[in-house]
Short mmCIF file of C-alpha atoms in Angstrom, two decimals:
data_model
loop_
_atom_site.label_atom_id
_atom_site.label_comp_id
_atom_site.label_asym_id
_atom_site.label_seq_id
_atom_site.Cartn_x
_atom_site.Cartn_y
_atom_site.Cartn_z
CA MET A 1 137.68 116.22 196.42
CA SER A 2 134.36 114.39 196.53
CA GLU A 3 133.06 112.42 193.59
CA THR A 4 130.99 114.59 191.30
CA ALA A 5 127.44 113.44 190.74
CA SER A 6 127.11 115.35 187.50
CA PRO A 7 126.75 113.21 184.39
CA ALA A 8 127.68 116.10 182.12
CA PRO A 9 130.36 115.13 179.61
CA TYR A 10 133.71 116.88 179.38
CA GLN A 11 133.59 119.80 177.01
CA ALA A 12 135.44 119.14 173.77
CA THR A 13 138.24 121.53 172.88
CA ASP A 14 140.34 121.99 169.80
CA ARG A 15 143.01 119.65 171.11
CA THR A 16 140.64 116.96 172.39
CA VAL A 17 138.85 116.55 169.05
CA PRO A 18 140.92 114.10 166.97
CA THR A 19 141.63 114.91 163.36
CA ARG A 20 141.10 111.23 162.52
CA SER A 21 138.40 108.70 163.51
CA ARG A 22 136.28 111.28 165.32
CA GLU A 23 133.55 108.67 165.74
CA ARG A 24 135.86 106.88 168.18
CA ALA A 25 136.15 109.89 170.50
CA SER A 26 134.07 110.23 173.65
CA TYR A 27 133.79 112.86 176.35
CA ASP A 28 131.65 110.74 178.66
CA ARG A 29 132.76 111.32 182.24
CA GLU A 30 132.06 107.83 183.57
CA LEU A 31 133.74 106.21 180.59
CA VAL A 32 136.85 108.35 181.12
CA HIS A 33 136.89 107.62 184.86
CA GLY A 34 136.63 103.88 184.19
CA ILE A 35 139.54 103.96 181.76
CA LEU A 36 141.68 105.91 184.22
CA ASP A 37 140.77 103.89 187.30
CA THR A 38 141.60 100.48 185.83
CA ALA A 39 145.07 101.28 184.47
CA TYR A 40 148.11 100.66 186.64
CA VAL A 41 150.27 103.30 185.02
CA CYS A 42 149.77 106.41 182.98
CA HIS A 43 152.23 107.94 180.53
CA LEU A 44 153.03 111.50 181.54
CA GLY A 45 154.27 113.84 178.84
CA PHE A 46 155.94 117.17 179.44
CA VAL A 47 158.39 119.44 177.68
CA ARG A 48 161.99 119.71 178.85
CA ASP A 49 164.45 121.99 177.08
CA GLY A 50 161.96 122.26 174.24
CA ALA A 51 161.78 118.50 173.64
CA PRO A 52 159.04 116.06 174.62
CA VAL A 53 159.53 113.58 177.46
CA VAL A 54 157.16 110.69 178.17
CA LEU A 55 157.54 108.71 181.38
CA PRO A 56 155.39 105.95 182.87
CA THR A 57 154.23 106.59 186.40
CA LEU A 58 151.72 105.52 189.01
CA PHE A 59 148.75 107.80 189.55
CA ALA A 60 145.29 107.95 191.07
CA ARG A 61 142.02 109.79 190.57
CA VAL A 62 140.08 111.44 193.37
CA GLY A 63 136.93 112.96 191.95
CA GLU A 64 137.94 115.28 189.15
CA ARG A 65 141.62 115.51 190.05
CA LEU A 66 144.48 113.17 189.19
CA TYR A 67 147.50 112.78 191.44
CA ILE A 68 151.03 111.71 190.63
CA HIS A 69 153.72 111.24 193.21
CA GLY A 70 157.43 110.92 193.14
CA SER A 71 160.61 111.83 194.88
CA THR A 72 161.05 115.49 195.59
CA GLY A 73 164.22 115.06 193.50
CA SER A 74 162.48 113.91 190.32
CA ARG A 75 162.75 116.29 187.41
CA PRO A 76 159.07 116.67 186.38
CA LEU A 77 157.89 117.01 189.96
CA ARG A 78 160.53 119.63 190.69
CA ALA A 79 159.44 121.45 187.54
CA ALA A 80 155.78 121.39 188.57
CA GLY A 81 156.67 122.83 191.95
CA GLN A 82 159.00 125.51 190.65
CA ALA A 83 157.26 126.59 187.52
CA ASP A 84 154.68 129.31 187.68
CA PRO A 85 151.93 128.70 186.70
CA GLY A 86 152.74 124.98 186.94
CA LEU A 87 153.88 122.31 184.49
CA PRO A 88 151.95 121.80 181.23
CA VAL A 89 151.42 118.05 180.82
CA CYS A 90 149.57 115.50 178.77
CA LEU A 91 148.62 112.39 180.73
CA THR A 92 147.57 109.36 178.72
CA VAL A 93 146.23 105.95 179.72
CA THR A 94 145.69 103.10 177.28
CA HIS A 95 144.14 99.65 177.56
CA VAL A 96 144.69 97.18 174.73
CA ASP A 97 141.62 94.95 174.59
CA GLY A 98 142.13 92.88 171.46
CA LEU A 99 144.06 92.32 168.26
CA VAL A 100 141.97 92.93 165.15
CA LEU A 101 142.89 90.74 162.18
CA ALA A 102 141.43 91.78 158.85
CA ARG A 103 141.73 90.07 155.47
CA SER A 104 143.81 93.02 154.29
CA ALA A 105 147.00 94.13 155.99
CA PHE A 106 145.69 97.71 155.75
CA HIS A 107 142.67 97.11 158.00
CA HIS A 108 144.57 95.40 160.81
CA SER A 109 144.04 97.26 164.05
CA ILE A 110 143.64 96.85 167.77
CA ASN A 111 140.67 97.29 170.02
CA TYR A 112 141.62 99.76 172.72
CA ARG A 113 140.37 102.35 175.17
CA SER A 114 142.48 105.40 175.86
CA ALA A 115 142.05 108.57 177.87
CA VAL A 116 144.07 111.71 177.22
CA VAL A 117 144.19 114.55 179.74
CA HIS A 118 145.65 117.93 178.84
CA GLY A 119 146.34 120.47 181.53
CA THR A 120 148.75 122.07 183.92
CA ALA A 121 150.01 120.12 186.92
CA HIS A 122 150.57 121.89 190.22
CA GLU A 123 152.37 120.75 193.32
CA ILE A 124 150.05 119.76 196.16
CA THR A 125 151.27 121.44 199.32
CA ASP A 126 148.25 121.07 201.61
CA PRO A 127 149.25 118.26 204.03
CA GLU A 128 145.76 116.76 204.22
CA GLU A 129 145.28 116.67 200.45
CA LYS A 130 148.79 115.26 200.04
CA ARG A 131 148.05 112.40 202.39
CA THR A 132 144.70 111.74 200.68
CA ALA A 133 146.50 111.64 197.34
CA LEU A 134 149.15 109.20 198.56
CA ASP A 135 146.51 106.88 200.03
CA ALA A 136 144.62 107.06 196.74
CA ILE A 137 147.74 106.07 194.78
CA VAL A 138 148.22 102.99 196.98
CA ASP A 139 144.53 102.12 196.71
CA HIS A 140 144.61 102.65 192.95
CA VAL A 141 147.06 99.75 192.68
CA VAL A 142 145.34 97.51 195.25
CA PRO A 143 141.92 98.75 196.40
CA GLY A 144 141.73 98.88 200.18
CA ARG A 145 145.45 98.44 200.69
CA SER A 146 146.11 101.85 202.28
CA LEU A 147 144.14 100.70 205.34
CA ASP A 148 146.31 97.55 205.60
CA SER A 149 149.78 99.10 205.58
CA ARG A 150 151.76 101.47 207.73
CA PRO A 151 150.82 105.06 206.81
CA ALA A 152 153.52 107.41 205.65
CA ASN A 153 155.42 109.11 208.44
CA ALA A 154 156.59 112.70 208.50
CA LYS A 155 159.97 111.90 206.97
CA GLU A 156 158.39 109.94 204.11
CA LEU A 157 155.83 112.66 203.47
CA ALA A 158 158.61 115.25 203.31
CA ALA A 159 160.54 113.13 200.81
CA THR A 160 157.53 112.71 198.53
CA ALA A 161 156.23 115.30 196.12
CA VAL A 162 152.67 115.12 194.82
CA ILE A 163 151.32 116.95 191.81
CA GLY A 164 147.68 117.37 190.91
CA LEU A 165 146.07 117.64 187.49
CA ASP A 166 142.42 118.63 187.17
CA LEU A 167 140.19 116.78 184.73
CA ASN A 168 139.01 119.61 182.52
CA GLU A 169 140.35 119.03 179.04
CA VAL A 170 139.81 115.30 178.67
CA SER A 171 138.83 112.85 175.97
CA ALA A 172 138.53 109.14 175.54
CA LYS A 173 139.03 107.24 172.33
CA LEU A 174 138.05 103.66 171.75
CA ARG A 175 137.75 101.02 169.12
CA THR A 176 135.56 97.96 169.58
CA GLY A 177 134.24 95.18 167.37
CA GLY A 178 135.55 93.14 164.49
CA PRO A 179 137.59 94.00 161.42
CA ASN A 180 136.30 96.48 158.84
CA ASP A 181 137.33 94.76 155.64
CA ASP A 182 136.50 96.14 152.26
CA ALA A 183 133.61 94.32 150.55
CA GLU A 184 135.84 93.01 147.78
CA ASP A 185 138.14 91.32 150.32
CA LEU A 186 135.49 89.34 152.19
CA ALA A 187 135.96 86.20 150.11
CA LEU A 188 139.73 86.07 150.61
CA PRO A 189 140.88 82.90 152.38
CA HIS A 190 142.43 84.67 155.39
CA TRP A 191 140.98 84.20 158.87
CA ALA A 192 139.52 87.44 160.19
CA GLY A 193 138.33 88.39 163.64
CA VAL A 194 139.58 89.50 167.02
CA LEU A 195 142.01 87.90 169.45
CA PRO A 196 140.88 89.31 172.81
CA LEU A 197 143.47 90.00 175.46
CA ALA A 198 142.68 88.48 178.83
CA PRO A 199 144.71 90.15 181.55
CA GLY A 200 144.92 88.32 184.83
CA TYR A 201 147.10 87.60 187.83
CA ALA A 202 149.35 84.76 188.91
CA ALA A 203 149.46 83.52 192.48
CA PRO A 204 150.73 86.09 195.02
CA LEU A 205 154.45 85.70 195.86
CA PRO A 206 155.15 86.35 199.54
CA ALA A 207 158.23 88.39 200.36
CA ASP A 208 161.26 86.30 201.33
CA ASP A 209 161.18 87.76 204.81
CA LEU A 210 157.43 87.47 205.36
CA ASP A 211 156.30 85.74 208.55
CA PRO A 212 154.54 82.58 207.27
CA ALA A 213 151.79 83.24 209.80
CA VAL A 214 150.63 86.27 207.77
CA ALA A 215 147.98 85.05 205.36
CA VAL A 216 147.31 86.39 201.87
CA PRO A 217 144.65 89.08 202.36
CA ASP A 218 141.20 88.63 200.88
CA TYR A 219 141.52 91.72 198.70
CA LEU A 220 144.27 89.98 196.73
CA THR A 221 142.47 86.69 196.25
CA VAL A 222 139.48 88.41 194.64
CA MET A 223 141.57 90.31 192.07
CA MET B 1 167.57 97.59 157.90
CA SER B 2 169.13 94.30 158.93
CA GLU B 3 169.45 93.26 162.54
CA THR B 4 172.67 94.49 164.05
CA ALA B 5 174.92 91.84 165.49
CA SER B 6 176.69 94.26 167.77
CA PRO B 7 176.12 93.69 171.47
CA ALA B 8 177.35 97.17 172.33
CA PRO B 9 174.97 98.98 174.67
CA TYR B 10 173.32 102.27 173.80
CA GLN B 11 175.41 105.21 174.87
CA ALA B 12 173.96 107.04 177.85
CA THR B 13 173.21 110.72 177.39
CA ASP B 14 172.16 113.44 179.77
CA ARG B 15 168.50 112.82 179.13
CA THR B 16 168.69 109.03 179.27
CA VAL B 17 170.31 108.96 182.71
CA PRO B 18 167.51 109.19 185.28
CA THR B 19 167.86 111.55 188.19
CA ARG B 20 166.25 108.92 190.43
CA SER B 21 166.83 105.15 190.84
CA ARG B 22 169.80 105.08 188.47
CA GLU B 23 170.43 101.47 189.43
CA ARG B 24 167.22 100.59 187.59
CA ALA B 25 168.44 102.04 184.28
CA SER B 26 169.90 99.88 181.53
CA TYR B 27 171.30 100.58 178.09
CA ASP B 28 171.48 96.92 177.06
CA ARG B 29 170.48 96.63 173.43
CA GLU B 30 168.84 93.22 173.62
CA LEU B 31 166.93 94.17 176.75
CA VAL B 32 165.61 97.30 175.05
CA HIS B 33 164.68 95.37 171.91
CA GLY B 34 162.81 92.80 173.97
CA ILE B 35 160.81 95.47 175.80
CA LEU B 36 159.92 97.16 172.52
CA ASP B 37 159.08 94.01 170.60
CA THR B 38 156.61 92.59 173.12
CA ALA B 39 154.46 95.70 173.63
CA TYR B 40 151.38 96.19 171.48
CA VAL B 41 151.38 99.97 171.68
CA CYS B 42 153.84 102.70 172.42
CA HIS B 43 153.08 106.15 173.77
CA LEU B 44 154.37 108.79 171.39
CA GLY B 45 155.08 112.23 172.79
CA PHE B 46 155.61 115.35 170.76
CA VAL B 47 155.17 119.08 171.19
CA ARG B 48 152.28 120.93 169.55
CA ASP B 49 151.84 124.67 169.99
CA GLY B 50 154.37 124.52 172.81
CA ALA B 51 152.42 121.93 174.81
CA PRO B 52 153.08 118.20 175.20
CA VAL B 53 150.88 115.63 173.48
CA VAL B 54 151.03 111.89 174.25
CA LEU B 55 149.14 109.46 172.01
CA PRO B 56 149.08 105.66 171.98
CA THR B 57 149.93 104.10 168.65
CA LEU B 58 150.99 100.89 166.99
CA PHE B 59 154.62 100.59 166.01
CA ALA B 60 157.31 98.12 165.00
CA ARG B 61 161.06 97.73 165.19
CA VAL B 62 163.22 96.72 162.25
CA GLY B 63 166.82 96.54 163.36
CA GLU B 64 167.72 99.87 164.91
CA ARG B 65 164.78 101.82 163.54
CA LEU B 66 161.23 102.12 164.84
CA TYR B 67 158.29 102.74 162.54
CA ILE B 68 154.93 104.32 163.23
CA HIS B 69 152.16 104.57 160.70
CA GLY B 70 148.99 106.52 160.40
CA SER B 71 146.76 108.36 158.05
CA THR B 72 148.45 111.00 155.94
CA GLY B 73 145.91 113.30 157.61
CA SER B 74 147.04 112.68 161.18
CA ARG B 75 148.58 115.65 162.92
CA PRO B 76 151.88 114.19 164.19
CA LEU B 77 152.56 112.39 160.92
CA ARG B 78 151.90 115.53 158.93
CA ALA B 79 154.22 117.39 161.27
CA ALA B 80 156.99 114.82 160.80
CA GLY B 81 156.67 115.08 157.05
CA GLN B 82 156.55 118.85 156.90
CA ALA B 83 158.97 119.81 159.59
CA ASP B 84 162.60 120.22 158.71
CA PRO B 85 164.58 118.56 160.23
CA GLY B 86 161.74 116.27 161.34
CA LEU B 87 159.59 115.95 164.44
CA PRO B 88 161.26 115.69 167.87
CA VAL B 89 159.56 112.86 169.74
CA CYS B 90 159.84 110.73 172.83
CA LEU B 91 158.54 107.20 172.35
CA THR B 92 157.89 105.17 175.48
CA VAL B 93 156.86 101.57 176.04
CA THR B 94 155.96 100.11 179.44
CA HIS B 95 155.16 96.63 180.70
CA VAL B 96 153.64 96.26 184.15
CA ASP B 97 154.83 92.92 185.53
CA GLY B 98 153.62 92.90 189.12
CA LEU B 99 152.15 94.84 192.01
CA VAL B 100 154.59 95.25 194.89
CA LEU B 101 152.96 95.33 198.33
CA ALA B 102 155.15 96.50 201.18
CA ARG B 103 154.36 96.73 204.89
CA SER B 104 154.57 100.51 204.59
CA ALA B 105 152.42 102.53 202.20
CA PHE B 106 155.57 104.41 201.21
CA HIS B 107 157.35 101.37 199.77
CA HIS B 108 154.49 100.18 197.60
CA SER B 109 155.58 99.97 193.99
CA ILE B 110 155.18 98.06 190.78
CA ASN B 111 157.54 95.79 188.94
CA TYR B 112 157.87 97.08 185.41
CA ARG B 113 160.05 97.28 182.34
CA SER B 114 160.05 100.44 180.27
CA ALA B 115 161.97 101.71 177.28
CA VAL B 116 162.27 105.39 176.40
CA VAL B 117 163.48 106.55 172.99
CA HIS B 118 164.39 110.18 172.35
CA GLY B 119 164.96 111.39 168.83
CA THR B 120 163.64 113.00 165.72
CA ALA B 121 161.12 111.20 163.55
CA HIS B 122 161.27 111.54 159.79
CA GLU B 123 158.76 110.57 157.15
CA ILE B 124 159.68 107.45 155.22
CA THR B 125 159.27 108.15 151.53
CA ASP B 126 161.19 105.25 149.97
CA PRO B 127 158.45 102.89 148.71
CA GLU B 128 160.37 99.73 149.56
CA GLU B 129 161.18 100.82 153.10
CA LYS B 130 157.60 102.00 153.55
CA ARG B 131 156.23 98.59 152.59
CA THR B 132 158.75 96.85 154.84
CA ALA B 133 157.67 99.08 157.71
CA LEU B 134 153.96 98.41 157.18
CA ASP B 135 154.55 94.65 157.06
CA ALA B 136 156.59 94.94 160.24
CA ILE B 137 153.78 96.78 162.01
CA VAL B 138 151.31 94.00 161.12
CA ASP B 139 153.81 91.33 162.16
CA HIS B 140 154.54 93.20 165.40
CA VAL B 141 150.91 92.64 166.44
CA VAL B 142 150.68 89.05 165.16
CA PRO B 143 154.00 87.51 164.08
CA GLY B 144 153.74 86.06 160.59
CA ARG B 145 150.43 87.72 159.81
CA SER B 146 151.67 89.93 156.97
CA LEU B 147 152.17 86.80 154.87
CA ASP B 148 148.58 85.70 155.54
CA SER B 149 146.69 88.83 154.51
CA ARG B 150 146.21 90.88 151.39
CA PRO B 151 149.16 93.25 150.99
CA ALA B 152 148.52 96.97 150.82
CA ASN B 153 147.61 98.22 147.34
CA ALA B 154 148.77 101.47 145.76
CA LYS B 155 145.77 103.43 147.04
CA GLU B 156 146.27 102.20 150.61
CA LEU B 157 149.99 102.91 150.49
CA ALA B 158 149.28 106.44 149.31
CA ALA B 159 146.81 107.01 152.16
CA THR B 160 149.28 105.81 154.77
CA ALA B 161 152.13 107.83 156.17
CA VAL B 162 155.07 106.13 157.89
CA ILE B 163 157.59 107.82 160.11
CA GLY B 164 160.87 106.36 161.26
CA LEU B 165 162.76 106.90 164.50
CA ASP B 166 166.30 105.63 164.89
CA LEU B 167 167.35 103.92 168.11
CA ASN B 168 170.24 106.12 169.20
CA GLU B 169 169.27 107.80 172.44
CA VAL B 170 167.59 104.96 174.26
CA SER B 171 167.29 103.65 177.78
CA ALA B 172 165.42 100.96 179.65
CA LYS B 173 164.34 101.10 183.24
CA LEU B 174 163.12 98.20 185.26
CA ARG B 175 162.17 97.10 188.72
CA THR B 176 162.09 93.46 189.75
CA GLY B 177 161.83 91.54 192.99
CA GLY B 178 159.97 91.92 196.24
CA PRO B 179 159.21 94.89 198.47
CA ASN B 180 162.00 96.91 200.06
CA ASP B 181 160.59 97.48 203.50
CA ASP B 182 162.51 99.29 206.20
CA ALA B 183 163.99 96.96 208.82
CA GLU B 184 161.80 98.38 211.56
CA ASP B 185 158.64 97.52 209.57
CA LEU B 186 159.37 93.83 208.98
CA ALA B 187 157.44 92.64 212.01
CA LEU B 188 154.28 94.56 211.12
CA PRO B 189 151.28 92.27 210.57
CA HIS B 190 150.67 93.29 206.93
CA TRP B 191 151.12 90.79 204.11
CA ALA B 192 154.01 91.76 201.85
CA GLY B 193 155.06 90.46 198.49
CA VAL B 194 154.28 90.67 194.80
CA LEU B 195 151.08 90.01 192.88
CA PRO B 196 152.38 89.09 189.42
CA LEU B 197 150.35 90.09 186.39
CA ALA B 198 149.65 87.25 183.98
CA PRO B 199 148.69 88.60 180.58
CA GLY B 200 147.01 86.15 178.26
CA TYR B 201 144.46 85.76 175.51
CA ALA B 202 140.87 84.62 175.32
CA ALA B 203 139.58 82.43 172.48
CA PRO B 204 139.74 84.05 169.02
CA LEU B 205 136.41 85.61 167.94
CA PRO B 206 135.75 85.07 164.22
CA ALA B 207 134.36 88.04 162.28
CA ASP B 208 130.58 87.91 161.82
CA ASP B 209 131.04 87.59 158.09
CA LEU B 210 133.83 84.99 158.18
CA ASP B 211 133.31 81.88 156.06
CA PRO B 212 133.07 79.08 158.67
CA ALA B 213 135.34 76.98 156.45
CA VAL B 214 138.27 79.27 157.30
CA ALA B 215 140.02 77.76 160.33
CA VAL B 216 141.78 79.67 163.09
CA PRO B 217 145.42 79.89 161.96
CA ASP B 218 148.13 78.12 163.92
CA TYR B 219 149.92 81.37 164.70
CA LEU B 220 146.96 82.46 166.81
CA THR B 221 146.57 79.24 168.74
CA VAL B 222 150.18 79.35 169.94
CA MET B 223 149.91 82.90 171.30
#
């Protein structure tokens, strides 16, 4: 699973072309990768007993494949492993970048970047790929962390299921910029503009049982 | 749609009891309301042509009903209006509160709070409820804002579809606290603890065409 060098965009399909605000859609590969790589959780949708289910979960991208892990007892992961030919899913990631205040209630919006991946998830059974995926999920949360923690042992690997989802049918959607008020509303006395969100981190909290001699690692202080 | 005073929890159902980490599940009404009310977007899942679809969208809660709005041309809103008896959905909201670093890769996790709502969405056709819902969606993003913007006119109301989803089959799930390392890993030399996320806001950005005489409203400076 090496990083593709191709700049070719994802090919649009019927279900990745939005019915509304098509000008906000993008199939740019690097844009999609950036949206995926900077989100801590995705929302994984699947169908159970005919009804939709949406659950938040950790994930990671390695090249053009996404990985999700969970207990071998979890319902969607069991379904992906048992079902042939796999589990149809929709995996969505969203960043909220700003609150858009217009003069009219109607034109209020948010600035956001989302990525939506349609496809079929399959259980990863190859031990080497499974280990790569699990390292990637740790590194997705804290880059470099997999090298500074005890690797999974055989028992932990056996208790963990990993499913893979290839990035084939993928789209991004984004809104940027200020409010789009109607011309006749511009003179109204209401403030209009954007309140940008500014995500950040508080100081690291050491575990209660951490040896005080163990310093906060550099990779946390630069986040 | 007045706020219920009842502190009774939501009743657990087969699909709101997780197969894994049941101790993290909660049916507490106020906890669920708090998770819903402080998230800017939800992830709405529904089934289209037999496959799952998950889309981010704005929403609001009024009492025990959630509202989602969109263009009358949007696919899920059309489906909710046309389908009898409505559109089966799963609406999920997630807050990521912290990154949990354990000595072992296996015990890495995140602290989070999520709410999952299962149910059937119906189009809201009553004009008064529709207007209440649209005001609530604006106020969900910026509390108090609906009173400081031009209300929707008849044309805008006609172009906007609103669907409602009652809070009946609802659960929260949350993880808090530090890493849960195995006893035999405690002496390993890796830092362990939590990196808390600290969401915030940057300075408001006035619209390019805003009259400089219009000051930033108080309700933005206190966010």
